[in-house]
Tab-separated table of C-alpha atoms in Angstrom:
chain	number	residue	atom	x	y	z
X	25	MET	CA	-15.626	24.242	35.298
X	26	ASP	CA	-17.069	20.846	36.468
X	27	ARG	CA	-17.277	17.283	34.244
X	28	SER	CA	-20.063	17.808	32.820
X	29	GLU	CA	-19.309	20.896	30.881
X	30	MET	CA	-15.992	19.081	29.706
X	31	VAL	CA	-18.745	16.072	28.880
X	32	GLU	CA	-20.579	18.685	26.222
X	33	ILE	CA	-17.009	19.954	24.925
X	34	VAL	CA	-16.387	16.067	24.381
X	35	LEU	CA	-19.929	15.092	22.492
X	36	ASP	CA	-19.942	18.374	20.689
X	37	ALA	CA	-16.503	17.069	19.419
X	38	VAL	CA	-17.362	13.590	17.960
X	39	ARG	CA	-21.042	15.610	16.744
X	40	ILE	CA	-19.376	18.284	14.727
X	41	GLU	CA	-16.818	15.234	13.003
X	42	MET	CA	-19.991	13.164	13.175
X	43	GLU	CA	-21.666	15.502	10.451
X	44	ALA	CA	-18.210	16.504	9.134
X	45	VAL	CA	-17.927	12.962	7.555
X	46	ALA	CA	-19.697	12.366	4.071
X	47	GLU	CA	-19.416	9.210	4.613
X	48	PRO	CA	-22.640	7.729	6.963
X	49	THR	CA	-20.470	5.138	9.249
X	50	ASN	CA	-22.373	2.399	10.574
X	51	PHE	CA	-22.940	3.961	13.862
X	52	SER	CA	-26.745	4.649	15.463
X	53	GLY	CA	-28.537	6.053	18.150
X	54	ASP	CA	-27.578	8.414	20.607
X	55	ILE	CA	-24.016	9.318	21.504
X	56	ASP	CA	-22.828	9.827	25.119
X	57	GLU	CA	-20.546	9.201	28.439
X	58	ALA	CA	-20.449	5.560	27.007
X	59	THR	CA	-19.300	5.177	23.499
X	60	PRO	CA	-15.617	3.918	22.303
X	61	LEU	CA	-13.897	6.237	20.390
X	62	LEU	CA	-11.393	3.391	19.269
X	63	GLY	CA	-12.595	0.840	17.356
X	64	GLU	CA	-14.944	-1.516	16.471
X	65	GLY	CA	-18.132	-0.017	17.905
X	66	ALA	CA	-17.104	4.434	17.224
X	67	PRO	CA	-19.300	6.511	15.310
X	68	ILE	CA	-15.934	8.125	14.282
X	69	ASP	CA	-12.643	6.607	12.434
X	70	SER	CA	-8.456	7.730	13.845
X	71	LEU	CA	-8.745	10.010	11.418
X	72	GLY	CA	-11.696	10.978	12.929
X	73	LEU	CA	-10.355	11.023	16.287
X	74	VAL	CA	-8.043	13.055	15.405
X	75	SER	CA	-10.572	15.833	15.169
X	76	VAL	CA	-12.010	14.924	18.177
X	77	ILE	CA	-9.324	15.605	20.031
X	78	VAL	CA	-7.675	18.833	18.486
X	79	GLN	CA	-11.279	20.522	18.927
X	80	VAL	CA	-11.732	19.784	22.457
X	81	GLU	CA	-7.828	21.072	22.461
X	82	GLU	CA	-9.191	24.066	19.860
X	83	SER	CA	-12.357	24.590	23.040
X	84	LEU	CA	-10.565	24.570	26.051
X	85	ARG	CA	-8.787	27.372	23.851
X	86	CYS	CA	-11.201	29.442	22.887
X	87	VAL	CA	-13.633	29.323	25.720
X	88	ASP	CA	-11.886	28.367	28.546
X	89	GLY	CA	-9.246	29.942	27.724
X	90	ILE	CA	-6.824	27.114	28.435
X	91	ASP	CA	-3.633	25.622	26.974
X	92	VAL	CA	-3.618	21.519	27.074
X	93	THR	CA	-1.496	19.059	24.883
X	94	LEU	CA	-3.897	16.413	24.445
X	95	VAL	CA	-1.607	13.737	22.948
X	96	ASP	CA	1.659	13.688	24.834
X	97	GLU	CA	4.126	11.261	25.826
X	98	LYS	CA	1.990	10.529	29.329
X	99	ALA	CA	-1.299	9.984	27.279
X	100	MET	CA	0.454	7.305	24.924
X	101	SER	CA	2.049	5.293	27.766
X	102	GLN	CA	-1.091	4.759	29.524
X	103	ARG	CA	-2.109	0.543	29.485
X	104	ASN	CA	-6.210	1.932	28.936
X	105	SER	CA	-5.842	4.259	26.253
X	106	PRO	CA	-7.463	7.859	27.836
X	107	PHE	CA	-9.439	8.087	23.763
X	108	ARG	CA	-10.777	5.304	24.587
X	109	SER	CA	-14.610	6.630	24.884
X	110	VAL	CA	-15.941	10.027	25.307
X	111	GLY	CA	-15.680	9.464	29.172
X	112	ALA	CA	-12.139	8.965	28.895
X	113	LEU	CA	-11.765	11.371	26.958
X	114	SER	CA	-13.267	13.924	29.466
X	115	THR	CA	-11.427	12.618	32.287
X	116	TYR	CA	-8.142	12.647	31.524
X	117	ALA	CA	-9.300	15.942	29.409
X	118	MET	CA	-10.568	17.402	33.397
X	119	GLU	CA	-6.821	15.866	34.532
X	120	CYS	CA	-4.966	18.256	31.371
X	121	ALA	CA	-6.642	21.183	32.426
X	122	ALA	CA	-6.204	21.024	35.998
X	123	ALA	CA	-2.353	20.682	35.057
X	124	ALA	CA	-3.026	23.593	32.762
X	125	GLN	CA	-4.461	26.570	35.661
X	126	GLN	CA	-2.121	24.474	37.868
X	127	ALA	CA	1.388	25.525	36.155
X	128	VAL	CA	0.041	29.281	34.582
E	110	MET	CA	-11.266	29.783	0.039
E	111	SER	CA	-13.269	33.111	0.254
E	112	VAL	CA	-12.908	36.408	-1.582
E	113	GLU	CA	-10.635	37.737	2.180
E	114	GLN	CA	-7.413	39.152	2.262
E	115	GLU	CA	-5.231	35.825	1.847
E	116	VAL	CA	-3.682	35.711	5.318
E	117	VAL	CA	0.123	34.047	4.523
E	118	LEU	CA	2.951	33.176	7.441
E	119	ILE	CA	6.527	32.909	6.256
E	120	THR	CA	9.222	31.230	8.104
E	121	GLY	CA	12.674	33.039	8.790
E	122	THR	CA	11.689	37.016	7.241
E	123	ARG	CA	14.828	38.999	9.806
E	124	LYS	CA	16.445	38.435	6.032
E	125	GLY	CA	17.330	36.584	1.953
E	126	ILE	CA	14.949	34.709	0.678
E	127	GLY	CA	11.754	35.060	3.542
E	128	LYS	CA	12.390	38.484	3.371
E	129	ALA	CA	12.039	38.344	-0.388
E	130	LEU	CA	9.017	36.501	-0.039
E	131	VAL	CA	7.582	38.759	2.204
E	132	GLU	CA	7.917	41.459	-0.367
E	133	HIS	CA	6.639	39.433	-2.987
E	134	PHE	CA	3.769	38.311	-0.829
E	135	VAL	CA	2.626	42.341	0.466
E	136	SER	CA	2.820	43.284	-2.965
E	137	ARG	CA	-0.151	41.552	-4.552
E	138	GLY	CA	-1.607	42.732	-1.418
E	139	ALA	CA	-1.773	39.484	1.179
E	140	LEU	CA	-1.604	40.346	4.938
E	141	VAL	CA	1.530	38.385	6.146
E	142	GLU	CA	2.884	37.362	9.002
E	143	GLY	CA	7.143	36.273	9.627
E	144	CYS	CA	9.327	35.270	12.151
E	145	SER	CA	12.990	35.103	12.966
E	146	ARG	CA	14.696	35.203	16.069
E	147	GLN	CA	15.758	38.117	15.722
E	148	GLN	CA	13.599	41.179	15.126
E	149	PRO	CA	14.441	42.254	11.540
E	150	ASP	CA	15.999	45.964	10.922
E	151	TRP	CA	13.110	46.123	8.242
E	152	GLU	CA	9.351	47.112	8.092
E	153	LEU	CA	6.647	46.984	5.665
E	154	GLU	CA	3.256	47.846	5.954
E	155	GLY	CA	0.953	45.032	5.261
E	156	TYR	CA	3.775	42.839	7.682
E	157	HIS	CA	3.808	42.015	10.965
E	158	HIS	CA	6.180	39.863	13.097
E	159	HIS	CA	6.788	37.425	15.145
E	160	GLN	CA	9.836	37.369	17.100
E	161	ALA	CA	9.982	33.962	17.172
E	162	ASP	CA	11.874	30.744	17.720
E	163	VAL	CA	10.821	27.828	14.834
E	164	LEU	CA	11.634	25.584	17.751
E	165	ASP	CA	9.846	26.682	20.820
E	166	GLU	CA	6.984	25.489	21.196
E	167	VAL	CA	5.521	28.020	23.134
E	168	GLN	CA	6.633	31.128	21.214
E	169	VAL	CA	5.077	29.317	18.012
E	170	ARG	CA	2.044	28.048	19.143
E	171	ALA	CA	1.308	31.584	20.586
E	172	MET	CA	2.529	32.945	16.907
E	173	MET	CA	-0.364	31.435	15.976
E	174	ARG	CA	-2.926	32.081	18.460
E	175	SER	CA	-2.176	36.241	17.435
E	176	ILE	CA	-2.502	35.068	14.195
E	177	SER	CA	-6.021	33.611	15.217
E	178	ASP	CA	-7.214	35.930	17.440
E	179	ARG	CA	-6.072	39.023	14.915
E	180	HIS	CA	-6.806	37.162	11.224
E	181	GLY	CA	-9.555	34.080	12.965
E	182	ARG	CA	-7.303	32.195	9.720
E	183	LEU	CA	-4.190	31.468	7.874
E	184	ASP	CA	-4.221	30.284	4.351
E	185	VAL	CA	-0.151	30.377	3.441
E	186	LEU	CA	2.294	28.790	5.724
E	187	VAL	CA	5.808	29.068	4.071
E	188	ASN	CA	8.672	27.617	5.955
E	189	ASN	CA	11.899	28.744	4.786
E	190	ALA	CA	13.675	28.644	8.121
E	191	GLY	CA	16.746	26.891	6.939
E	192	ILE	CA	20.332	26.323	8.323
E	193	ALA	CA	23.225	25.372	6.247
E	194	SER	CA	27.098	24.325	7.117
E	195	MET	CA	29.498	23.816	5.435
E	196	ASN	CA	31.657	21.630	6.352
E	197	HIS	CA	33.117	18.283	5.456
E	198	SER	CA	31.485	15.039	7.606
E	199	LEU	CA	34.618	14.407	9.119
E	200	LEU	CA	35.279	17.445	11.377
E	201	MET	CA	31.144	18.293	11.410
E	202	PRO	CA	31.202	18.507	15.117
E	203	VAL	CA	28.446	17.232	16.311
E	204	GLU	CA	26.242	20.087	18.170
E	205	THR	CA	26.347	21.333	14.366
E	206	ALA	CA	24.825	18.268	12.707
E	207	SER	CA	21.871	18.310	16.119
E	208	ARG	CA	20.970	22.038	15.045
E	209	ILE	CA	20.907	21.416	11.018
E	210	LEU	CA	18.421	18.842	11.677
E	211	GLU	CA	16.320	20.694	14.498
E	212	THR	CA	16.522	23.918	12.562
E	213	ASN	CA	15.918	22.290	8.917
E	214	VAL	CA	13.474	19.377	9.974
E	215	LEU	CA	11.482	19.611	13.805
E	216	GLY	CA	11.448	23.121	13.292
E	217	VAL	CA	9.092	22.916	10.003
E	218	PHE	CA	7.142	19.664	11.207
E	219	LEU	CA	6.292	22.361	14.467
E	220	VAL	CA	5.318	24.864	12.891
E	221	SER	CA	3.302	23.194	10.157
E	222	ARG	CA	1.460	20.664	12.440
E	223	GLU	CA	0.485	23.774	14.486
E	224	ALA	CA	-0.207	25.931	10.947
E	225	ALA	CA	-2.403	23.150	10.039
E	226	ARG	CA	-3.973	22.953	13.530
E	227	LEU	CA	-4.818	26.653	12.446
E	228	MET	CA	-6.384	25.677	8.203
E	229	LYS	CA	-8.357	22.122	9.285
E	230	ARG	CA	-10.682	25.284	11.373
E	231	ASN	CA	-11.686	26.618	7.498
E	232	LYS	CA	-10.747	23.282	5.141
E	233	TYR	CA	-8.365	25.559	3.185
E	234	GLY	CA	-4.145	25.503	3.697
E	235	ARG	CA	-1.024	25.653	1.340
E	236	ILE	CA	1.527	24.628	2.862
E	237	VAL	CA	5.167	25.794	1.060
E	238	ASN	CA	7.967	23.877	2.549
E	239	LEU	CA	11.941	25.198	1.567
E	240	GLY	CA	13.829	21.932	0.446
E	241	SER	CA	16.997	22.525	-1.212
E	242	VAL	CA	19.488	21.365	-4.534
E	243	ALA	CA	21.405	19.733	-2.665
E	244	ALA	CA	19.004	16.575	-0.999
E	245	GLN	CA	19.452	16.072	-5.396
E	246	LEU	CA	22.869	16.402	-5.796
E	247	ARG	CA	25.454	14.980	-3.368
E	248	ILE	CA	28.468	17.887	-3.274
E	249	GLU	CA	30.264	16.624	-1.000
E	250	GLY	CA	30.825	19.021	2.324
E	251	GLU	CA	27.119	19.301	2.318
E	252	ALA	CA	26.024	15.699	3.463
E	253	MET	CA	24.275	16.862	7.289
E	254	TYR	CA	22.250	19.729	5.046
E	255	ALA	CA	21.663	17.274	2.349
E	256	ALA	CA	20.283	15.303	4.858
E	257	SER	CA	17.877	17.432	6.887
E	258	LYS	CA	16.719	18.696	3.312
E	259	SER	CA	15.741	15.423	1.820
E	260	ALA	CA	14.430	14.014	5.007
E	261	LEU	CA	11.986	17.390	4.574
E	262	LEU	CA	11.006	16.104	1.371
E	263	SER	CA	10.074	12.535	3.273
E	264	PHE	CA	7.759	15.118	5.897
E	265	SER	CA	5.837	17.276	3.621
E	266	GLN	CA	5.013	13.972	1.282
E	267	VAL	CA	3.684	12.035	4.342
E	268	PHE	CA	2.684	15.475	6.106
E	269	ALA	CA	-0.011	15.812	2.300
E	270	ARG	CA	-1.357	12.909	3.429
E	271	GLU	CA	-2.101	13.496	6.175
E	272	VAL	CA	-4.014	16.924	6.208
E	273	ALA	CA	-4.637	16.672	2.484
E	274	PRO	CA	-8.385	15.546	4.060
E	275	TYR	CA	-9.141	18.724	5.526
E	276	GLY	CA	-8.493	20.704	2.348
E	277	ILE	CA	-4.571	21.498	3.073
E	278	THR	CA	-1.844	20.374	1.001
E	279	CYS	CA	1.643	20.772	0.766
E	280	ASN	CA	4.622	20.795	-0.992
E	281	VAL	CA	8.309	22.129	-1.807
E	282	VAL	CA	10.186	24.097	-3.785
E	283	ALA	CA	13.993	23.044	-3.669
E	284	PRO	CA	15.659	25.967	-5.012
E	285	THR	CA	18.578	26.828	-5.950
E	286	PRO	CA	21.632	28.644	-4.376
E	287	VAL	CA	21.117	31.994	-4.267
E	288	GLU	CA	23.095	35.236	-2.490
E	289	THR	CA	21.880	35.394	0.956
E	290	ASP	CA	24.230	34.659	3.702
E	291	LEU	CA	23.698	31.160	3.386
E	292	ILE	CA	26.183	30.917	1.742
E	293	LYS	CA	28.588	33.429	1.727
E	294	SER	CA	30.284	30.914	3.332
E	295	VAL	CA	31.078	28.118	0.795
E	296	PRO	CA	34.413	28.189	-1.176
E	297	GLN	CA	33.430	30.079	-4.913
E	298	ASP	CA	34.907	26.526	-5.927
E	299	LYS	CA	32.010	23.972	-4.866
E	300	ILE	CA	29.417	27.184	-5.519
E	301	ASP	CA	31.054	26.739	-9.874
E	302	ARG	CA	30.883	22.947	-9.382
E	303	LEU	CA	27.005	22.901	-8.269
E	304	VAL	CA	25.819	25.169	-10.670
E	305	ALA	CA	27.975	23.191	-13.266
E	306	ALA	CA	25.210	20.139	-12.651
E	307	LEU	CA	22.412	22.363	-13.078
E	308	ALA	CA	20.549	22.241	-16.368
E	309	ILE	CA	20.326	25.729	-16.057
E	310	LYS	CA	23.778	27.057	-15.266
E	311	ARG	CA	23.314	29.236	-13.435
E	312	LEU	CA	22.415	30.578	-9.390
E	313	GLY	CA	18.729	31.544	-8.326
E	314	THR	CA	17.609	34.418	-7.917
E	315	PHE	CA	15.043	35.654	-5.485
E	316	ASP	CA	11.981	35.794	-8.152
E	317	ASP	CA	12.868	32.797	-8.886
E	318	VAL	CA	12.092	31.269	-6.293
E	319	SER	CA	8.880	33.104	-4.960
E	320	ASN	CA	7.340	32.433	-8.687
E	321	ALA	CA	7.448	29.160	-7.547
E	322	VAL	CA	6.193	29.584	-4.137
E	323	GLU	CA	3.457	31.455	-5.748
E	324	PHE	CA	2.059	28.412	-7.988
E	325	PHE	CA	1.438	25.779	-4.870
E	326	ALA	CA	0.610	28.791	-3.454
E	327	SER	CA	-2.328	29.496	-5.856
E	328	PRO	CA	-5.423	28.561	-4.628
E	329	ARG	CA	-5.719	26.478	-7.598
E	330	SER	CA	-3.053	24.601	-7.327
E	331	ASP	CA	-5.287	21.989	-4.560
E	332	TYR	CA	-4.683	19.228	-7.244
E	333	ILE	CA	-1.746	19.219	-6.110
E	334	THR	CA	-0.270	17.847	-2.724
E	335	GLY	CA	3.396	15.590	-2.246
E	336	GLN	CA	5.386	17.589	-4.208
E	337	VAL	CA	9.229	18.950	-5.067
E	338	LEU	CA	9.924	21.099	-7.538
E	339	TYR	CA	13.194	22.159	-8.704
E	340	LEU	CA	15.070	24.491	-9.611
E	341	GLY	CA	18.020	25.364	-12.134
E	342	GLY	CA	16.979	21.679	-13.002
E	343	ALA	CA	18.047	19.556	-11.078
């Protein structure tokens, strides 16, 4: 899997969550790699981020057969959260997927 | 919930209350999955067994994957697996205390976490955790067991709030002692004192437990979450 495919998986997860939210957010415009997933300017709230992470894990497992856990001690201890933006999450998910495939 | 056959997962099904719950849900037409560390010495049509330890993340995830692959969903989880050890706190080995907490709290957390991920897909789920009146009655000799079940209550009530947006409820049934292996080592005088502390002065039955579990597991109980139902009037 290349990076652009991973970015698409993350973007799809964010779009699914945005559609699932009953209350429309203040967010307007397109989402891309620079879109924040945390704090001000994010198109989803903290509960939405939980759903996005679960959805990305599910997509990796169902579509690519890669069993990853994105939230672990390593993720939580990073100076810059790997969940801060679509791009950061994509990069981190690539690292996790590569590690999971090596472990098999 | 759709009109499809309900998919139910029960932990700790090899014997006792778990086995009785399997028979209950199978008898009313559910597709029942279950697990225990060892293979049961019985089989039942409509029941699929997984040899899995609720404390083993890899095994729990593999079980959920199997349920997902074969059924595509999970409607009900009953966290029944649990251990007890009757002992005065001053004589309780730390290894035993740790094992009680791990199985009765961490095991429930792990299975609930993975089950809720599967339930979330359909925006529907019922989680019923088996507590105990021990947490309420404060019987000497059950300090760690009662502590583990108190922790289970707190976990269930917070978890209920966390998964409510996904259409998942989480409640606790707290049975009185039922004639199972879990209490066979408990001295009769302790059992007698426990029964005496109840409003209804008798041991529980499997049917008492399955009736209460069924109530929380029902699709109609969609406005009930984070609750504890003590049997026997404890």
